[in-house]
mmCIF file of C-alpha atoms in Angstrom:
data_model
loop_
_atom_site.group_PDB
_atom_site.id
_atom_site.type_symbol
_atom_site.label_atom_id
_atom_site.label_comp_id
_atom_site.label_asym_id
_atom_site.label_seq_id
_atom_site.Cartn_x
_atom_site.Cartn_y
_atom_site.Cartn_z
ATOM 1 C CA MET A 1191 8.449 11.012 6.783
ATOM 2 C CA THR A 1192 10.014 14.411 6.890
ATOM 3 C CA GLY A 1193 10.083 17.501 4.847
ATOM 4 C CA THR A 1194 7.427 19.665 3.272
ATOM 5 C CA SER A 1195 6.587 20.948 -0.222
ATOM 6 C CA GLY A 1196 7.076 24.587 -0.865
ATOM 7 C CA THR A 1197 6.980 24.789 -4.591
ATOM 8 C CA THR A 1198 4.470 22.371 -5.915
ATOM 9 C CA GLY A 1199 1.451 23.937 -7.556
ATOM 10 C CA THR A 1200 2.608 27.642 -7.988
ATOM 11 C CA SER A 1201 3.782 29.419 -10.932
ATOM 12 C CA GLY A 1202 6.988 30.372 -9.240
ATOM 13 C CA ASP A 1203 6.961 33.833 -10.654
ATOM 14 C CA GLY A 1204 4.881 36.503 -8.786
ATOM 15 C CA GLY A 1205 1.846 34.242 -8.533
ATOM 16 C CA GLU A 1206 0.841 34.688 -12.193
ATOM 17 C CA ALA A 1207 -1.077 31.397 -12.065
ATOM 18 C CA GLU A 1208 -3.340 30.269 -9.311
ATOM 19 C CA ALA A 1209 -1.787 27.689 -6.919
ATOM 20 C CA ARG A 1210 -2.691 24.095 -7.921
ATOM 21 C CA ARG A 1211 -4.892 22.064 -5.600
ATOM 22 C CA VAL A 1212 -5.449 18.251 -5.319
ATOM 23 C CA ARG A 1213 -8.114 16.564 -3.337
ATOM 24 C CA VAL A 1214 -6.793 13.400 -1.528
ATOM 25 C CA VAL A 1215 -8.346 10.548 0.513
ATOM 26 C CA LEU A 1216 -5.987 8.615 2.831
ATOM 27 C CA VAL A 1217 -6.587 4.802 3.128
ATOM 28 C CA ASP A 1218 -4.567 3.079 5.921
ATOM 29 C CA ASP A 1219 -5.666 0.900 8.774
ATOM 30 C CA HIS A 1220 -3.324 2.574 11.227
ATOM 31 C CA ARG A 1221 -4.895 5.765 12.588
ATOM 32 C CA MET A 1222 -1.568 7.172 13.892
ATOM 33 C CA PHE A 1223 -0.014 6.883 10.500
ATOM 34 C CA ARG A 1224 -3.045 8.592 8.814
ATOM 35 C CA THR A 1225 -2.691 11.365 11.388
ATOM 36 C CA GLY A 1226 1.061 11.779 10.590
ATOM 37 C CA VAL A 1227 0.457 12.002 6.877
ATOM 38 C CA GLN A 1228 -2.442 14.491 7.450
ATOM 39 C CA ALA A 1229 -0.074 16.670 9.477
ATOM 40 C CA GLU A 1230 2.795 16.270 7.066
ATOM 41 C CA ILE A 1231 1.121 17.020 3.699
ATOM 42 C CA GLY A 1232 -2.365 18.334 4.605
ATOM 43 C CA GLN A 1233 -1.366 22.000 5.099
ATOM 44 C CA THR A 1234 -3.225 23.130 1.976
ATOM 45 C CA SER A 1235 -1.942 26.619 1.767
ATOM 46 C CA THR A 1236 1.669 25.296 1.690
ATOM 47 C CA THR A 1237 1.371 21.957 -0.040
ATOM 48 C CA GLY A 1238 -1.708 22.343 -2.297
ATOM 49 C CA VAL A 1239 -3.111 18.985 -0.892
ATOM 50 C CA GLU A 1240 -6.479 18.903 0.625
ATOM 51 C CA VAL A 1241 -7.278 15.766 2.597
ATOM 52 C CA VAL A 1242 -11.080 15.328 2.077
ATOM 53 C CA GLY A 1243 -11.504 11.851 3.682
ATOM 54 C CA GLU A 1244 -9.917 8.864 5.513
ATOM 55 C CA ALA A 1245 -10.552 5.247 5.692
ATOM 56 C CA ALA A 1246 -9.300 2.306 7.748
ATOM 57 C CA ASP A 1247 -10.591 -0.732 5.778
ATOM 58 C CA VAL A 1248 -11.986 -1.748 2.347
ATOM 59 C CA ASP A 1249 -15.553 -0.969 2.897
ATOM 60 C CA GLN A 1250 -14.872 2.385 4.495
ATOM 61 C CA ALA A 1251 -12.385 3.241 1.615
ATOM 62 C CA VAL A 1252 -14.984 2.430 -1.127
ATOM 63 C CA THR A 1253 -17.676 4.447 0.685
ATOM 64 C CA VAL A 1254 -15.518 7.511 1.230
ATOM 65 C CA ILE A 1255 -13.893 7.497 -2.274
ATOM 66 C CA THR A 1256 -17.293 7.177 -3.881
ATOM 67 C CA ALA A 1257 -18.714 9.967 -1.825
ATOM 68 C CA THR A 1258 -15.886 12.423 -2.133
ATOM 69 C CA ARG A 1259 -14.481 11.600 -5.753
ATOM 70 C CA PRO A 1260 -10.985 12.776 -4.939
ATOM 71 C CA GLU A 1261 -8.409 13.201 -7.584
ATOM 72 C CA VAL A 1262 -5.891 11.008 -5.847
ATOM 73 C CA VAL A 1263 -6.255 8.202 -3.311
ATOM 74 C CA LEU A 1264 -3.272 7.258 -1.153
ATOM 75 C CA LEU A 1265 -3.762 3.473 -0.642
ATOM 76 C CA ASP A 1266 -2.129 1.113 1.752
ATOM 77 C CA VAL A 1267 -1.624 -2.429 0.234
ATOM 78 C CA HIS A 1268 -2.711 -4.458 3.308
ATOM 79 C CA LEU A 1269 -6.079 -3.541 4.668
ATOM 80 C CA PRO A 1270 -8.859 -5.467 6.519
ATOM 81 C CA GLY A 1271 -11.541 -6.607 4.202
ATOM 82 C CA GLY A 1272 -9.488 -7.739 1.282
ATOM 83 C CA GLY A 1273 -6.453 -5.300 0.956
ATOM 84 C CA GLY A 1274 -5.756 -2.627 -1.469
ATOM 85 C CA VAL A 1275 -6.381 -4.718 -4.537
ATOM 86 C CA GLU A 1276 -10.042 -5.155 -3.427
ATOM 87 C CA VAL A 1277 -10.407 -1.361 -3.158
ATOM 88 C CA LEU A 1278 -9.040 -1.035 -6.738
ATOM 89 C CA ARG A 1279 -11.330 -3.731 -8.030
ATOM 90 C CA ARG A 1280 -14.437 -2.032 -6.486
ATOM 91 C CA CYS A 1281 -13.520 1.447 -7.571
ATOM 92 C CA ALA A 1282 -12.651 0.399 -11.138
ATOM 93 C CA PRO A 1283 -15.586 2.422 -12.652
ATOM 94 C CA LEU A 1284 -14.332 5.607 -10.923
ATOM 95 C CA MET A 1285 -10.793 4.947 -12.372
ATOM 96 C CA ALA A 1286 -12.263 4.464 -15.767
ATOM 97 C CA ALA A 1287 -14.413 7.531 -15.723
ATOM 98 C CA ALA A 1288 -14.029 9.724 -18.877
ATOM 99 C CA GLU A 1289 -14.166 12.909 -16.762
ATOM 100 C CA ASP A 1290 -12.254 13.344 -13.465
ATOM 101 C CA PRO A 1291 -11.040 9.835 -12.914
ATOM 102 C CA VAL A 1292 -9.962 8.800 -9.548
ATOM 103 C CA ARG A 1293 -6.281 7.893 -9.522
ATOM 104 C CA PHE A 1294 -4.575 5.697 -6.942
ATOM 105 C CA LEU A 1295 -1.063 5.891 -5.430
ATOM 106 C CA ALA A 1296 -0.043 2.944 -3.227
ATOM 107 C CA LEU A 1297 1.679 4.110 -0.078
ATOM 108 C CA SER A 1298 2.929 1.010 1.890
ATOM 109 C CA VAL A 1299 5.598 -0.270 4.246
ATOM 110 C CA SER A 1300 5.912 -3.284 2.014
ATOM 111 C CA ASP A 1301 8.439 -3.472 -0.801
ATOM 112 C CA ALA A 1302 7.576 -7.006 -1.847
ATOM 113 C CA ALA A 1303 7.389 -7.516 -5.682
ATOM 114 C CA GLU A 1304 4.105 -9.367 -5.396
ATOM 115 C CA ASP A 1305 2.494 -6.417 -3.551
ATOM 116 C CA VAL A 1306 3.821 -3.865 -6.077
ATOM 117 C CA ILE A 1307 2.797 -5.866 -9.126
ATOM 118 C CA GLY A 1308 -0.549 -6.696 -7.695
ATOM 119 C CA VAL A 1309 -1.808 -3.163 -7.116
ATOM 120 C CA ILE A 1310 -0.310 -1.987 -10.376
ATOM 121 C CA ARG A 1311 -2.211 -4.741 -12.262
ATOM 122 C CA GLY A 1312 -5.239 -3.518 -10.272
ATOM 123 C CA GLY A 1313 -5.004 -0.034 -11.678
ATOM 124 C CA ALA A 1314 -2.746 1.973 -9.322
ATOM 125 C CA ARG A 1315 -0.767 4.739 -10.996
ATOM 126 C CA GLY A 1316 2.357 4.215 -8.694
ATOM 127 C CA TYR A 1317 3.770 2.790 -5.567
ATOM 128 C CA VAL A 1318 5.930 4.460 -2.960
ATOM 129 C CA THR A 1319 7.034 3.177 0.418
ATOM 130 C CA LYS A 1320 6.549 4.778 3.752
ATOM 131 C CA THR A 1321 10.104 5.823 3.876
ATOM 132 C CA ILE A 1322 9.338 8.698 1.393
ATOM 133 C CA THR A 1323 9.724 12.337 2.537
ATOM 134 C CA GLY A 1324 6.799 14.633 2.836
ATOM 135 C CA ALA A 1325 8.067 16.718 -0.091
ATOM 136 C CA ASP A 1326 8.519 13.911 -2.343
ATOM 137 C CA LEU A 1327 5.126 12.472 -1.335
ATOM 138 C CA VAL A 1328 3.410 15.731 -2.264
ATOM 139 C CA ASP A 1329 5.297 15.701 -5.701
ATOM 140 C CA SER A 1330 4.239 12.199 -6.300
ATOM 141 C CA ILE A 1331 0.695 12.958 -5.651
ATOM 142 C CA PHE A 1332 0.661 15.871 -8.213
ATOM 143 C CA ARG A 1333 2.336 13.704 -10.715
ATOM 144 C CA VAL A 1334 -0.261 10.911 -10.295
ATOM 145 C CA GLN A 1335 -2.864 13.480 -10.658
ATOM 146 C CA ASP A 1336 -1.418 14.487 -14.000
ATOM 147 C CA GLY A 1337 -1.519 10.838 -15.146
ATOM 148 C CA ASP A 1338 2.168 9.987 -14.612
ATOM 149 C CA ALA A 1339 3.432 6.710 -13.115
ATOM 150 C CA VAL A 1340 5.473 7.101 -9.936
ATOM 151 C CA PHE A 1341 7.583 4.595 -8.060
ATOM 152 C CA SER A 1342 10.100 4.410 -5.299
ATOM 153 C CA PRO A 1343 13.584 3.592 -6.404
ATOM 154 C CA ARG A 1344 14.063 -0.078 -7.381
ATOM 155 C CA LEU A 1345 10.308 -0.848 -7.340
ATOM 156 C CA ALA A 1346 9.931 0.203 -10.971
ATOM 157 C CA GLY A 1347 12.115 -2.729 -11.742
ATOM 158 C CA PHE A 1348 9.556 -5.106 -10.442
ATOM 159 C CA VAL A 1349 6.960 -3.773 -12.608
ATOM 160 C CA LEU A 1350 9.151 -3.543 -15.719
ATOM 161 C CA ASP A 1351 10.140 -7.161 -15.202
ATOM 162 C CA ALA A 1352 6.588 -8.321 -14.702
ATOM 163 C CA PHE A 1353 5.181 -6.559 -17.762
ATOM 164 C CA ALA A 1354 8.126 -7.391 -19.998
ATOM 165 C CA SER A 1355 7.377 -11.053 -19.663
ATOM 166 C CA THR A 1356 5.102 -12.492 -22.276
ATOM 167 C CA ASP A 1357 3.843 -15.078 -19.869
ATOM 168 C CA ALA A 1358 1.455 -14.295 -17.010
ATOM 169 C CA PRO A 1359 2.708 -15.159 -13.627
ATOM 170 C CA PRO A 1360 1.662 -18.548 -12.323
ATOM 171 C CA VAL A 1361 -1.120 -18.611 -9.728
ATOM 172 C CA ASP A 1362 0.198 -19.483 -6.399
ATOM 173 C CA GLU A 1363 -2.680 -21.350 -4.732
ATOM 174 C CA ASP A 1364 -0.791 -21.674 -1.393
ATOM 175 C CA MET A 1365 -0.472 -17.850 -1.153
ATOM 176 C CA ASP A 1366 -4.127 -17.416 -2.028
ATOM 177 C CA ARG A 1367 -5.066 -19.349 1.037
ATOM 178 C CA LEU A 1368 -3.573 -16.732 3.243
ATOM 179 C CA THR A 1369 -5.230 -13.457 4.311
ATOM 180 C CA GLN A 1370 -3.365 -10.149 3.883
ATOM 181 C CA ARG A 1371 -2.458 -10.035 7.598
ATOM 182 C CA GLU A 1372 -1.164 -13.598 7.536
ATOM 183 C CA ARG A 1373 0.992 -12.636 4.630
ATOM 184 C CA GLU A 1374 2.383 -9.677 6.434
ATOM 185 C CA VAL A 1375 3.234 -11.909 9.431
ATOM 186 C CA LEU A 1376 4.630 -14.581 7.132
ATOM 187 C CA ARG A 1377 7.008 -12.063 5.593
ATOM 188 C CA LEU A 1378 8.237 -10.679 8.875
ATOM 189 C CA ILE A 1379 8.726 -14.118 10.387
ATOM 190 C CA ALA A 1380 10.823 -15.049 7.317
ATOM 191 C CA ARG A 1381 12.880 -11.974 7.777
ATOM 192 C CA GLY A 1382 13.841 -13.110 11.362
ATOM 193 C CA TYR A 1383 11.607 -10.839 13.353
ATOM 194 C CA ALA A 1384 10.612 -11.901 16.897
ATOM 195 C CA TYR A 1385 7.001 -12.135 17.801
ATOM 196 C CA LYS A 1386 7.224 -9.115 19.991
ATOM 197 C CA GLU A 1387 8.802 -7.143 17.143
ATOM 198 C CA ILE A 1388 6.152 -8.200 14.733
ATOM 199 C CA ALA A 1389 3.403 -7.255 17.271
ATOM 200 C CA LYS A 1390 4.872 -3.721 17.591
ATOM 201 C CA GLN A 1391 5.326 -3.192 13.747
ATOM 202 C CA LEU A 1392 1.826 -4.353 13.026
ATOM 203 C CA PHE A 1393 0.174 -2.740 16.129
ATOM 204 C CA ILE A 1394 -1.313 -6.152 17.155
ATOM 205 C CA SER A 1395 -0.751 -8.339 20.310
ATOM 206 C CA VAL A 1396 1.834 -10.996 20.579
ATOM 207 C CA LYS A 1397 -1.117 -13.462 21.049
ATOM 208 C CA THR A 1398 -2.543 -12.389 17.791
ATOM 209 C CA VAL A 1399 0.827 -12.887 16.072
ATOM 210 C CA GLU A 1400 0.996 -16.335 17.464
ATOM 211 C CA SER A 1401 -2.493 -17.090 16.160
ATOM 212 C CA HIS A 1402 -1.628 -15.773 12.738
ATOM 213 C CA VAL A 1403 1.621 -17.912 12.687
ATOM 214 C CA SER A 1404 -0.391 -21.045 13.669
ATOM 215 C CA ALA A 1405 -2.863 -20.387 10.896
ATOM 216 C CA VAL A 1406 -0.034 -19.856 8.292
ATOM 217 C CA LEU A 1407 1.643 -23.111 9.330
ATOM 218 C CA ARG A 1408 -1.599 -25.016 9.195
ATOM 219 C CA LYS A 1409 -2.675 -23.632 5.760
ATOM 220 C CA LEU A 1410 0.765 -24.245 4.198
ATOM 221 C CA GLN A 1411 1.154 -27.540 6.048
ATOM 222 C CA LEU A 1412 4.469 -26.630 7.524
ATOM 223 C CA SER A 1413 5.878 -27.540 10.886
ATOM 224 C CA ASN A 1414 7.845 -24.691 12.229
ATOM 225 C CA ARG A 1415 9.194 -21.224 11.457
ATOM 226 C CA HIS A 1416 12.330 -22.629 9.925
ATOM 227 C CA GLU A 1417 10.351 -24.387 7.232
ATOM 228 C CA LEU A 1418 8.253 -21.288 6.858
ATOM 229 C CA THR A 1419 11.370 -19.180 6.190
ATOM 230 C CA ARG A 1420 12.538 -21.605 3.540
ATOM 231 C CA TRP A 1421 9.161 -21.656 1.940
ATOM 232 C CA ALA A 1422 9.004 -17.724 1.790
ATOM 233 C CA THR A 1423 12.611 -17.508 0.624
ATOM 234 C CA ALA A 1424 11.974 -19.914 -2.333
ATOM 235 C CA ARG A 1425 9.144 -17.492 -3.386
ATOM 236 C CA ARG A 1426 11.288 -14.287 -2.958
ATOM 237 C CA LEU A 1427 9.035 -12.955 -0.195
ATOM 238 C CA VAL A 1428 11.939 -12.158 2.065
#
């Protein structure tokens, strides 16, 4: 991400109104990414964003969010312990609070329709990808604080298509057998990534990637990565 926000939260005319502030919790299992986001948007005097907590998994997220009651949570979709959807489920009372509700903005590397729709159904107010600039992320945070829905380009179409349908999407029992990390590996394998590339992108070892691939093949009763790619393509996961 690049860029900073220099206009959000000010009156823009001689400081007639006090600068706006928004308290934010960062939830992402990659510490280096959290550090980068903190450096990018956490200069409160400039951006108006105050980072009041961080978390790397579902349990930590629920604990920190409950303790700090931020206005906005930046939530990764794929987290140890059940993923972003589980965080949303366990924080439902905070989202539904009559006063000072906690609002969620998904911030993820994934642009898969199932991930977008899943967290929006779970109660998130928006979904942006990690290619977003710092200035746009700050703007998105303030918009979510105001109750707006915010999406990266093209992702809004997934949501419109999903909610325009009168029929609920079918339950995919095969996908439900996979963990969040296995789904990530599956998607990257289907996109043609080598094991070393997957390991680098997910910050795990090549051996761990191999273990995840073996688990996916076993759970889906597939024989090799070519069958896996066809399976993923048929479900529009690629």
